[in-house]
Every structure is written in structure tokens, then in C-alpha cells.
Short mmCIF file of C-alpha atoms in Angstrom, two decimals:
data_model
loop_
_atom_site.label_atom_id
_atom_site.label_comp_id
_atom_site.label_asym_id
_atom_site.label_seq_id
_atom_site.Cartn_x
_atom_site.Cartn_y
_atom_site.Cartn_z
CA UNK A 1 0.00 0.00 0.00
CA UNK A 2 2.51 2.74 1.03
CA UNK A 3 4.88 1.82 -2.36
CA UNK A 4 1.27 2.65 -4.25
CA UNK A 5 1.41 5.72 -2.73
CA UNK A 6 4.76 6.50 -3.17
CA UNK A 7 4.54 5.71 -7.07
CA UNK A 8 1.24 7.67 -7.22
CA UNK A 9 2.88 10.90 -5.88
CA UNK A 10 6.08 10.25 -8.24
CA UNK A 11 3.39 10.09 -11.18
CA UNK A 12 1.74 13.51 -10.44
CA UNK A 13 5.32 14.95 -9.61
CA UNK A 14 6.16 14.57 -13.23
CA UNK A 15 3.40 15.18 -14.82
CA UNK A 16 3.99 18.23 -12.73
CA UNK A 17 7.48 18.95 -14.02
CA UNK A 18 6.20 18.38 -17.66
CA UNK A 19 5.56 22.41 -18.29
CA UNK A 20 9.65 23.34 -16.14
CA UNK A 21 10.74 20.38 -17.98
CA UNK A 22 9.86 21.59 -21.65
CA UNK A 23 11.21 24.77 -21.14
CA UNK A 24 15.11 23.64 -20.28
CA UNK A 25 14.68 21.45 -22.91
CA UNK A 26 11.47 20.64 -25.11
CA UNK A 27 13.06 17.58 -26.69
CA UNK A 28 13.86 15.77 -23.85
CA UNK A 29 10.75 16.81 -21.49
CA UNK A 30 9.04 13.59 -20.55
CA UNK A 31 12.68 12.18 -19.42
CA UNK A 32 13.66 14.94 -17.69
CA UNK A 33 10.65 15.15 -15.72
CA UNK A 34 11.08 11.73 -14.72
CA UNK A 35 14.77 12.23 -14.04
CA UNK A 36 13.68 14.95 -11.37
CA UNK A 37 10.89 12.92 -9.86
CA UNK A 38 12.44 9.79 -9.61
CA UNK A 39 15.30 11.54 -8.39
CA UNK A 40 12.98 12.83 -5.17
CA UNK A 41 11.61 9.26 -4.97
CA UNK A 42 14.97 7.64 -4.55
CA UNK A 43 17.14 10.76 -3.01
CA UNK A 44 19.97 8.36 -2.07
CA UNK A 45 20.33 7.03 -5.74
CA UNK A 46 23.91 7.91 -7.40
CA UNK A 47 23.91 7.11 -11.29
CA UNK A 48 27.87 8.52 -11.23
CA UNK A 49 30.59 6.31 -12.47
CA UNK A 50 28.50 4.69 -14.82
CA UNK A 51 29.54 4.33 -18.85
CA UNK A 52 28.00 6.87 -21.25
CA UNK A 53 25.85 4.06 -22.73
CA UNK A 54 24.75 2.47 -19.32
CA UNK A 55 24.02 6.12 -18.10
CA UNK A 56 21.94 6.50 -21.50
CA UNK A 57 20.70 2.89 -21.67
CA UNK A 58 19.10 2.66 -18.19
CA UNK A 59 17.51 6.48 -18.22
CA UNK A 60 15.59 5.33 -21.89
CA UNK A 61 14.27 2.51 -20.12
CA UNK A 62 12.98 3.67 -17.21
CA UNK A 63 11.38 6.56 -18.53
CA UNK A 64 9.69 4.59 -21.13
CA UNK A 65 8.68 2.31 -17.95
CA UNK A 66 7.93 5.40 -15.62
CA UNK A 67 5.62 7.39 -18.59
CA UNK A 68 4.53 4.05 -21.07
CA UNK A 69 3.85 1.31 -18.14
CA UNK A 70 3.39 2.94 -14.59
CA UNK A 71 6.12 1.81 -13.63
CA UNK A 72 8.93 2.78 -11.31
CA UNK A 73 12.48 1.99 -11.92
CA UNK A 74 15.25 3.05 -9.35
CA UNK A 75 18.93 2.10 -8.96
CA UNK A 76 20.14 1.02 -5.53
CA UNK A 77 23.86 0.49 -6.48
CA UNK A 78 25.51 1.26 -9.88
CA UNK A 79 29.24 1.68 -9.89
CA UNK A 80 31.34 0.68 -7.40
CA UNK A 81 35.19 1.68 -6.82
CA UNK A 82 37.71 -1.46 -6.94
CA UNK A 83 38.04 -0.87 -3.43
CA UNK A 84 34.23 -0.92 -2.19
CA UNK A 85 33.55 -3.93 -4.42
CA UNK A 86 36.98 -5.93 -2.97
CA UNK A 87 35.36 -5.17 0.61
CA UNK A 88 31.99 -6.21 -0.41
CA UNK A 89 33.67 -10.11 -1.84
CA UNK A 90 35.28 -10.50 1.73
CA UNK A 91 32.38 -9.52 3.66
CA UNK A 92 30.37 -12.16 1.11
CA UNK A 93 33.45 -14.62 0.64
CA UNK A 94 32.61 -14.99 4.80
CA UNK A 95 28.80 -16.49 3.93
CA UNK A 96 28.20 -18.64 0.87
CA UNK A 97 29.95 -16.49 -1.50
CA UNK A 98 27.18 -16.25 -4.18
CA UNK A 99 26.43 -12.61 -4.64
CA UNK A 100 30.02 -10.49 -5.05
CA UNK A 101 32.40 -11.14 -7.48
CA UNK A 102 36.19 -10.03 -6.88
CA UNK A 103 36.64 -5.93 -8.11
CA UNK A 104 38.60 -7.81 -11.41
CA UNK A 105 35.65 -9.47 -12.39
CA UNK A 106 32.66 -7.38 -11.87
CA UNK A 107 30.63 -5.00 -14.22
CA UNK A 108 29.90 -2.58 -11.56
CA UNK A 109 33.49 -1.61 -11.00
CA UNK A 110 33.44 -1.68 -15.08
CA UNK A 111 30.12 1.05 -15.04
CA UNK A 112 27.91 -1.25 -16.81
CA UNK A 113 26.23 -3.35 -14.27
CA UNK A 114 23.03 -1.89 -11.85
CA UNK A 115 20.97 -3.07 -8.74
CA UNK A 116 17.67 -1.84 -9.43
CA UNK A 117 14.50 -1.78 -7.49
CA UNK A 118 11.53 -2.41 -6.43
CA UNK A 119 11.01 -5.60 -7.36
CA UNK A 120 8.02 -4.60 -10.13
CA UNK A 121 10.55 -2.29 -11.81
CA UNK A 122 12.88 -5.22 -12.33
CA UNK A 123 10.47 -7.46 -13.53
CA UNK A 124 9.61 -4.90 -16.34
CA UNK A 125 13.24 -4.23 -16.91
CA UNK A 126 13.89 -8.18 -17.39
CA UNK A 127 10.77 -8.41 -19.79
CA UNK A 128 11.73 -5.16 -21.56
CA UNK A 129 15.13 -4.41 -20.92
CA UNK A 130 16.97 -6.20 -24.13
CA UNK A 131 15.72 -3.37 -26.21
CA UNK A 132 18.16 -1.54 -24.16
CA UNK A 133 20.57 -3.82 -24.04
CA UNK A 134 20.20 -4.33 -20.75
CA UNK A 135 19.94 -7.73 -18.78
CA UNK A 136 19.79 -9.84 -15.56
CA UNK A 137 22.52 -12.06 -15.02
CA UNK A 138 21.91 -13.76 -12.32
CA UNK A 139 18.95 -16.53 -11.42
CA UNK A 140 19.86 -15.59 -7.30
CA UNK A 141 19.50 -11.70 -8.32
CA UNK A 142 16.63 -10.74 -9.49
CA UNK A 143 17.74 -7.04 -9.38
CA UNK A 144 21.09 -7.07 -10.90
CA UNK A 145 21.27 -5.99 -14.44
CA UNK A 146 23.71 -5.27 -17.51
CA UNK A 147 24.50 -3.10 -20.15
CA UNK A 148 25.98 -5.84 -22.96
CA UNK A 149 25.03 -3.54 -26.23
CA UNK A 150 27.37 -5.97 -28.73
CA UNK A 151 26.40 -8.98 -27.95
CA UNK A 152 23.31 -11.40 -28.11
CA UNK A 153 21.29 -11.83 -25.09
CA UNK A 154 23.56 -13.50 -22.63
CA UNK A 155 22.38 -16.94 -21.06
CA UNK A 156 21.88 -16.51 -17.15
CA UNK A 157 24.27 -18.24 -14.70
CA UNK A 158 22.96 -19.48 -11.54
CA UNK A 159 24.60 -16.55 -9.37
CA UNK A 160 28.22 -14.48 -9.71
CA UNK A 161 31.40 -16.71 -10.13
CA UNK A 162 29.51 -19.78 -11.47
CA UNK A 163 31.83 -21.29 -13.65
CA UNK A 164 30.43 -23.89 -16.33
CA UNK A 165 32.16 -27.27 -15.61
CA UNK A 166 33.70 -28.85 -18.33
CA UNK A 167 33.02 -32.11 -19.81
CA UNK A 168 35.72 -34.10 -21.43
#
């Protein structure tokens, strides 16, 4: 109930910012307004450090979600220094050691990889994401997604680190 609310307030907060929004910049006025109200929806939310086309990738899709399908799209972790994602693998690396790859291997110290949330948001970003290039990963994650624009959909692994075993 109180996530209904939230998203219903976000909704008439842009729809709001449509007339401030078309006047910096007429082109780009439904995205921006979603830009500022998602950005007062999720205040802690930091989309710095990500690649150009992750940056661009991830703000098409959720204002297409946000404007097209009522739906809310925010980013609880995007890049991640070498340093923060080395502590996060020991912390994990301490419990079962299925959710942080080591700062060499992972896409958010790269800029390409997101957490997103809530949960709805991430199920329209799996079902609609690939025409942003954007994908989950992971079966165990249901919010982690990335930005793979050269490449064919990629098959999801069980969780981070799974390695295939090979058959001889």
C-alpha cells in the first residue's frame, strides 16, 4: 500500500514537471521530468561512475517504464570503486559467496552493471530491458542488471562466479 502511494505521488510529480521540464529542454521533457521525480523518490540514488551508454541505456528505459507502463524503476547500487567492491567479496566470501564477485571481475566496478529496485521495476526491466541492451545475469538476483550492447542476449548463470564445468 505505502509503495502505491509512493509511485502515485512520483506520477503527479512529473506530470507536474512536464511544463519546467519543456522549457530547459522541449526535446527531452518527458525524461527529464522523470529524471527529477524519480530523483525525489529515490534521493539516495547515485547514477555517477557509470559508462556513457549504461548512463543513457538505463535512463531510456525507465522513462519509457515510468511514462509508457506505470512503472517505477530506481537504482540502488551502480558503480562501485575497486576498493568498495573488494570489501563487499570479503564480507560475502565470509557467507556462501554467491552474490560479489572479486573488483577484477565485476561489471559494476566496469560502469555497466546496476541493482535496481523495487522488485516490479525489475520485472519490467527483465521483460523489456533487451531493447536496451540491458539484462539480468543472475537466477539468485533478481535485481542485478547489464548493459551488454554488442552482444546477443547472454544466457543466465545461476549466481556471480559460477563457472560452467567442463566435460571431457
Amino acid at each position: 500500500m505505502k509503495e502505491h502511494v509512493y509511485a502515485t505521488v512520483t506520477r503527479v510529480l512529473a506530470v507536474l514537471l512536464l511544463i519546467p521540464a519543456w522549457l530547459r529542454s522541449p526535446g527531452q521533457a518527458r525524461r527529464l521530468a522523470c529524471d527529477w521525480a524519480l530523483s525525489l523518490r529515490f534521493p539516495a540514488e547515485d547514477l555517477a561512475g557509470l559508462t556513457g551508454g549504461t548512463l543513457a541505456a538505463f535512463t531510456a528505459a525507465r522513462a519509457e517504464a515510468f511514462w509508457h507502463h506505470r512503472t517505477l524503476l530506481g537504482v540502488t547500487s551502480g558503480h562501485r570503486d575497486a576498493a568498495e567492491q573488494h570489501r563487499l567479496f570479503l564480507d560475502e566470501a565470509r557467507r556462501d559467496g554467491k552474490r560479489v564477485l572479486p573488483p577484477k571481475d565485476s561489471a559494476h566496478v566496469r560502469g555497466t552493471a546496476l541493482d535496481v529496485r523495487p522488485r516490479e521495476g525489475a520485472q519490467w526491466l527483465e521483460d523489456h530491458g533487451a531493447r536496451f541492451a540491458l539484462y539480468r545475469i543472475y537466477d539468485n538476483e533478481w535485481w542485478h542488471f547489464e548493459y551488454r550492447p554488442d552482444e546477443a542476449p547472454p544466457a543466465r548463470l545461476p549466481h556471480p562466479g559460477w563457472q560452467a564445468k567442463v566435460t571431457r
